[in-house]
Short mmCIF file of C-alpha atoms in Angstrom, two decimals:
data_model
loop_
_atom_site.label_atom_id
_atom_site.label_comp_id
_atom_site.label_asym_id
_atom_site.label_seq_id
_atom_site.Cartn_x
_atom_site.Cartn_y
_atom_site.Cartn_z
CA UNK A 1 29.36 -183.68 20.35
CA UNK A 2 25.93 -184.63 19.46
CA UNK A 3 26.93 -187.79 18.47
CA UNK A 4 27.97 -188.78 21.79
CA UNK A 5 25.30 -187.71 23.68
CA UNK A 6 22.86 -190.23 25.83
CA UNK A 7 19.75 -190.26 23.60
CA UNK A 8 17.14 -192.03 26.46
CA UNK A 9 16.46 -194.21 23.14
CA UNK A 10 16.42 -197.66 23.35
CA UNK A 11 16.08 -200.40 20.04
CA UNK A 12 14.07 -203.60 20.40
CA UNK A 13 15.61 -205.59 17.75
CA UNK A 14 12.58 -206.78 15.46
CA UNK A 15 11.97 -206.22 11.90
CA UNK A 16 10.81 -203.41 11.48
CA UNK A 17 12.67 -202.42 14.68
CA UNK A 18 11.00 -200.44 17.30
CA UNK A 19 12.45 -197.87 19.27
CA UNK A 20 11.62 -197.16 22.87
CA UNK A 21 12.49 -193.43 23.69
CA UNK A 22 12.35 -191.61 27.23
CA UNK A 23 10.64 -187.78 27.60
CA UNK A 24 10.45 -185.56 29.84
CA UNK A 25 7.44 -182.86 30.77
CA UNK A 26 9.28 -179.77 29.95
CA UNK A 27 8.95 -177.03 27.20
CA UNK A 28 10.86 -178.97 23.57
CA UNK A 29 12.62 -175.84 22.94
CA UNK A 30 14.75 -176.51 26.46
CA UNK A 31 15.89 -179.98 25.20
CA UNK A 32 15.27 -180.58 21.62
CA UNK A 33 19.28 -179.18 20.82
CA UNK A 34 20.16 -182.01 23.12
CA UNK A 35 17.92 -184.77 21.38
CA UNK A 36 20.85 -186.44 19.55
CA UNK A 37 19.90 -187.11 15.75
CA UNK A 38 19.55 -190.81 16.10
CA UNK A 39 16.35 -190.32 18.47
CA UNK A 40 14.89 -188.00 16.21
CA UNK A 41 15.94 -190.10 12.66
CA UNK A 42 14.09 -192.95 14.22
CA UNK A 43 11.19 -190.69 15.14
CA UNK A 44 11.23 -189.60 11.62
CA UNK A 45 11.25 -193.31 10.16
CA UNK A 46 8.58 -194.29 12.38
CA UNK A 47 5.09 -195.17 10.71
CA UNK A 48 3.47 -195.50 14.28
CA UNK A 49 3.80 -193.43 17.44
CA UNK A 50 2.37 -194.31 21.22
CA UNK A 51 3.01 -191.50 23.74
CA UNK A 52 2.60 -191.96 27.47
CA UNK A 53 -0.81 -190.11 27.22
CA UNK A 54 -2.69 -188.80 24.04
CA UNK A 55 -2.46 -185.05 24.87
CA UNK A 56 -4.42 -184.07 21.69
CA UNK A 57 -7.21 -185.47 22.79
CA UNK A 58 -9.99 -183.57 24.61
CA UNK A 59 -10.86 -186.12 26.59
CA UNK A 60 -7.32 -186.87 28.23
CA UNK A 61 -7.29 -183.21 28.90
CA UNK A 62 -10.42 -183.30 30.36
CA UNK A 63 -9.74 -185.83 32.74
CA UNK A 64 -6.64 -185.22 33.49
CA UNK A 65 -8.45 -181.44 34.76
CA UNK A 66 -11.58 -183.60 36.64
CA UNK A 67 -9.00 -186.26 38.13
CA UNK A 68 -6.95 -183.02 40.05
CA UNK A 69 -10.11 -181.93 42.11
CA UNK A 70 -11.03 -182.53 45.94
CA UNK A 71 -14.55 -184.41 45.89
CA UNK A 72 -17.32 -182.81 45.62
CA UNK A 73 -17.68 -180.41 48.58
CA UNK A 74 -14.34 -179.78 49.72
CA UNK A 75 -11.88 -177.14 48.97
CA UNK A 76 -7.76 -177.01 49.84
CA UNK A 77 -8.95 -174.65 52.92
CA UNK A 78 -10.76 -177.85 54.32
CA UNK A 79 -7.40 -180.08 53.81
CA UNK A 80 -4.34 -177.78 54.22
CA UNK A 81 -3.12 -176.50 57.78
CA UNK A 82 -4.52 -173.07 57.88
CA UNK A 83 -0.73 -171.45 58.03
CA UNK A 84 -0.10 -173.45 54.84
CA UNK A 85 -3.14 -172.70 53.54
CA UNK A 86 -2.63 -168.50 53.96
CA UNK A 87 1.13 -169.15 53.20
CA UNK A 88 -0.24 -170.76 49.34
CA UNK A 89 -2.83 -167.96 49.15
CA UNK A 90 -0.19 -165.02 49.64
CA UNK A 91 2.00 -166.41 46.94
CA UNK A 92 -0.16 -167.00 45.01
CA UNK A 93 -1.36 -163.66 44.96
CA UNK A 94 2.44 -162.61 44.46
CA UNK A 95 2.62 -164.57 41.62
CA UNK A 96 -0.29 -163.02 39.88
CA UNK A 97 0.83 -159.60 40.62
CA UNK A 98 4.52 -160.38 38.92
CA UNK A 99 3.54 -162.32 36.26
CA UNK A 100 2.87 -159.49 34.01
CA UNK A 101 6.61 -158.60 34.66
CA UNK A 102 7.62 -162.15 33.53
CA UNK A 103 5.89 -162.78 30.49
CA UNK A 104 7.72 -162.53 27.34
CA UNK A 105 7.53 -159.54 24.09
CA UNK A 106 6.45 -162.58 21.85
CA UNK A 107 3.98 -163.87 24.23
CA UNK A 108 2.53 -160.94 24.22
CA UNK A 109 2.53 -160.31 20.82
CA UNK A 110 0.71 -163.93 19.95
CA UNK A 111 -2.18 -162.29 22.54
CA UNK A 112 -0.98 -163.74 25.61
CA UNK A 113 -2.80 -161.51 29.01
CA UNK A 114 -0.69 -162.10 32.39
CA UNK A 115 -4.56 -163.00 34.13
CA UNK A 116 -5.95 -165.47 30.92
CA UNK A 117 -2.26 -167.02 31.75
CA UNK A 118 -2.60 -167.31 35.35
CA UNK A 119 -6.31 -168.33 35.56
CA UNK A 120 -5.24 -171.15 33.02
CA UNK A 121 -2.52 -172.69 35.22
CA UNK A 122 -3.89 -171.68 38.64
CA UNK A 123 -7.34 -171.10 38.00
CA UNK A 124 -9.57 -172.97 40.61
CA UNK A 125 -6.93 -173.94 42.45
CA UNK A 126 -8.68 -173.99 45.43
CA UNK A 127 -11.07 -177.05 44.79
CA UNK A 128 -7.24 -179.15 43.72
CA UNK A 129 -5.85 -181.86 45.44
CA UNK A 130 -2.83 -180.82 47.75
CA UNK A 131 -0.24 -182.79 45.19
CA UNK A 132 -1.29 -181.46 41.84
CA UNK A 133 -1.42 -177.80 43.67
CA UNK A 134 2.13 -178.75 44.72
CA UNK A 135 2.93 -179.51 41.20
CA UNK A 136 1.13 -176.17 39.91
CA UNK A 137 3.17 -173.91 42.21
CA UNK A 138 6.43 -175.65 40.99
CA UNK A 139 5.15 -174.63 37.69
CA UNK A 140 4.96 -170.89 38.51
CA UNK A 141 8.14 -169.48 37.99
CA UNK A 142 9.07 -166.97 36.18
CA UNK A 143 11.19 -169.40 34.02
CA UNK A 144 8.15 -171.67 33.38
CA UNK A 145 5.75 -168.44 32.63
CA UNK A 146 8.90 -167.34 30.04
CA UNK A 147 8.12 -170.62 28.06
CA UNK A 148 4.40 -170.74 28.24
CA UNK A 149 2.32 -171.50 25.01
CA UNK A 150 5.77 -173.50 23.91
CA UNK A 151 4.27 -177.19 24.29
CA UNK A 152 6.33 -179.99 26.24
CA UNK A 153 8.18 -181.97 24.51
CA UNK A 154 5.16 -185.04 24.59
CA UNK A 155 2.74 -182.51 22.95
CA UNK A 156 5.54 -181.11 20.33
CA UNK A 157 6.43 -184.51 19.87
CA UNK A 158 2.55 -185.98 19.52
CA UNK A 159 1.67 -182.59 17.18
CA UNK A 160 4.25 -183.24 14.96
CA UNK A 161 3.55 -187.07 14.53
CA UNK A 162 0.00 -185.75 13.66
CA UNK A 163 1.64 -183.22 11.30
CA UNK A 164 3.24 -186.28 9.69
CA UNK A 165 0.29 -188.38 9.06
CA UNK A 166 1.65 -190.92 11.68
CA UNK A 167 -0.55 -193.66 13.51
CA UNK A 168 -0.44 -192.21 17.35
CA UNK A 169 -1.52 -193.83 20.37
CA UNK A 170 -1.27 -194.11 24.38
CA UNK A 171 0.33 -196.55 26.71
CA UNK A 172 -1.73 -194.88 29.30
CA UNK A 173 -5.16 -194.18 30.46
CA UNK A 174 -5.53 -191.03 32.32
CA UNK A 175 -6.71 -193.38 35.78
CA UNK A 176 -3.32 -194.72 35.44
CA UNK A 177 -1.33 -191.47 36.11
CA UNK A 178 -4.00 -189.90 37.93
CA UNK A 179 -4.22 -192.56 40.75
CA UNK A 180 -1.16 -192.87 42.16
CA UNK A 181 -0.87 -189.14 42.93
CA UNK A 182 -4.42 -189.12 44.11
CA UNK A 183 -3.28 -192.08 46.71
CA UNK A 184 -0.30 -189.76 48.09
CA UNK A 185 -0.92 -188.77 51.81
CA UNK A 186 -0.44 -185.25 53.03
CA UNK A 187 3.16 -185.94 54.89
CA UNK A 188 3.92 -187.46 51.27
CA UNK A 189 3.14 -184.74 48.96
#
């Protein structure tokens, strides 16, 4: 029952309340049947919003792009074992050859190509740090391609609280997120 589902919402007991409520970075349509109706009443009854990041704004995206490169001069050839390396580079080039085969009737029909697609996940993937081209490849599944151009539930989620004519905001700076991964070794990532 929907009722009894965990709703990853939490109520800090103030007047007005506030509600604290857990995402995840995953296409909406995958969970929002599972959001039970109290997360999204209070989402609804909300005046004010703060996300984790602001992903409307140009400037997160922007940074959250710049943050993901090697410095200046390097490329994932210079970092990555060279078997690695070749290993990345040949699926890679799988994955652009199939992803015509994966991509969806209505994706194509909203003017979706397989290469704008795969240049916009994977383009310039070779001046990335090792993690977020770890993270990029995890992201290139046919699955993941299937629900492309179907925001995560953050953006759906931020979009719709600008729909509403809601005060939004971050509890994040892009630094903040971007650091951490950054400061992962190679045996880590």
């Amino acid at each position: 029952q929907q009722s009894e589902l965990n709703s990853f919402l939490w109520t800090i007991k103030r007047d007005p309340p506030s509600y604290f409520f857990g995402t995840i970075h995953v296409p909406y349509t995958r969970v929002w049947d599972f959001i039970p109706e109290n997360s999204k009443k209070a989402f609804q009854q909300s005046h004010i919003v703060y996300f984790e990041l602001d992903l409307t704004d140009p400037y997160t995206m922007s940074a959250l792009t710049s943050c993901q490169l090697l410095p200046q001069g390097e490329n994932l050839q210079d970092v990555l074992p060279r078997d690695i390396y070749h290993r990345l580079k040949r699926h890679l080039e799988y994955v652009k050859l199939m992803m015509p085969s994966w991509m969806t009737p209505d994706q194509r029909g909203k003017g979706l190509y397989a290469d704008y697609l795969f240049n916009a996940i994977a383009g310039n993937w070779e001046r990335k740090r090792p993690v977020w081209v770890m993270l990029m490849v995890n992201s290139l599944t046919e699955v993941d391609i299937k629900s492309r151009g179907v925001p995560v539930l953050d953006l759906y989620l931020a979009q719709e609280a600008e729909r509403l004519r809601k005060q939004t905001g971050a509890v994040e700076k892009v630094e903040e997120q971007c650091h951490p991964l950054n400061g992962l070794n190679f045996s880590q990532v």
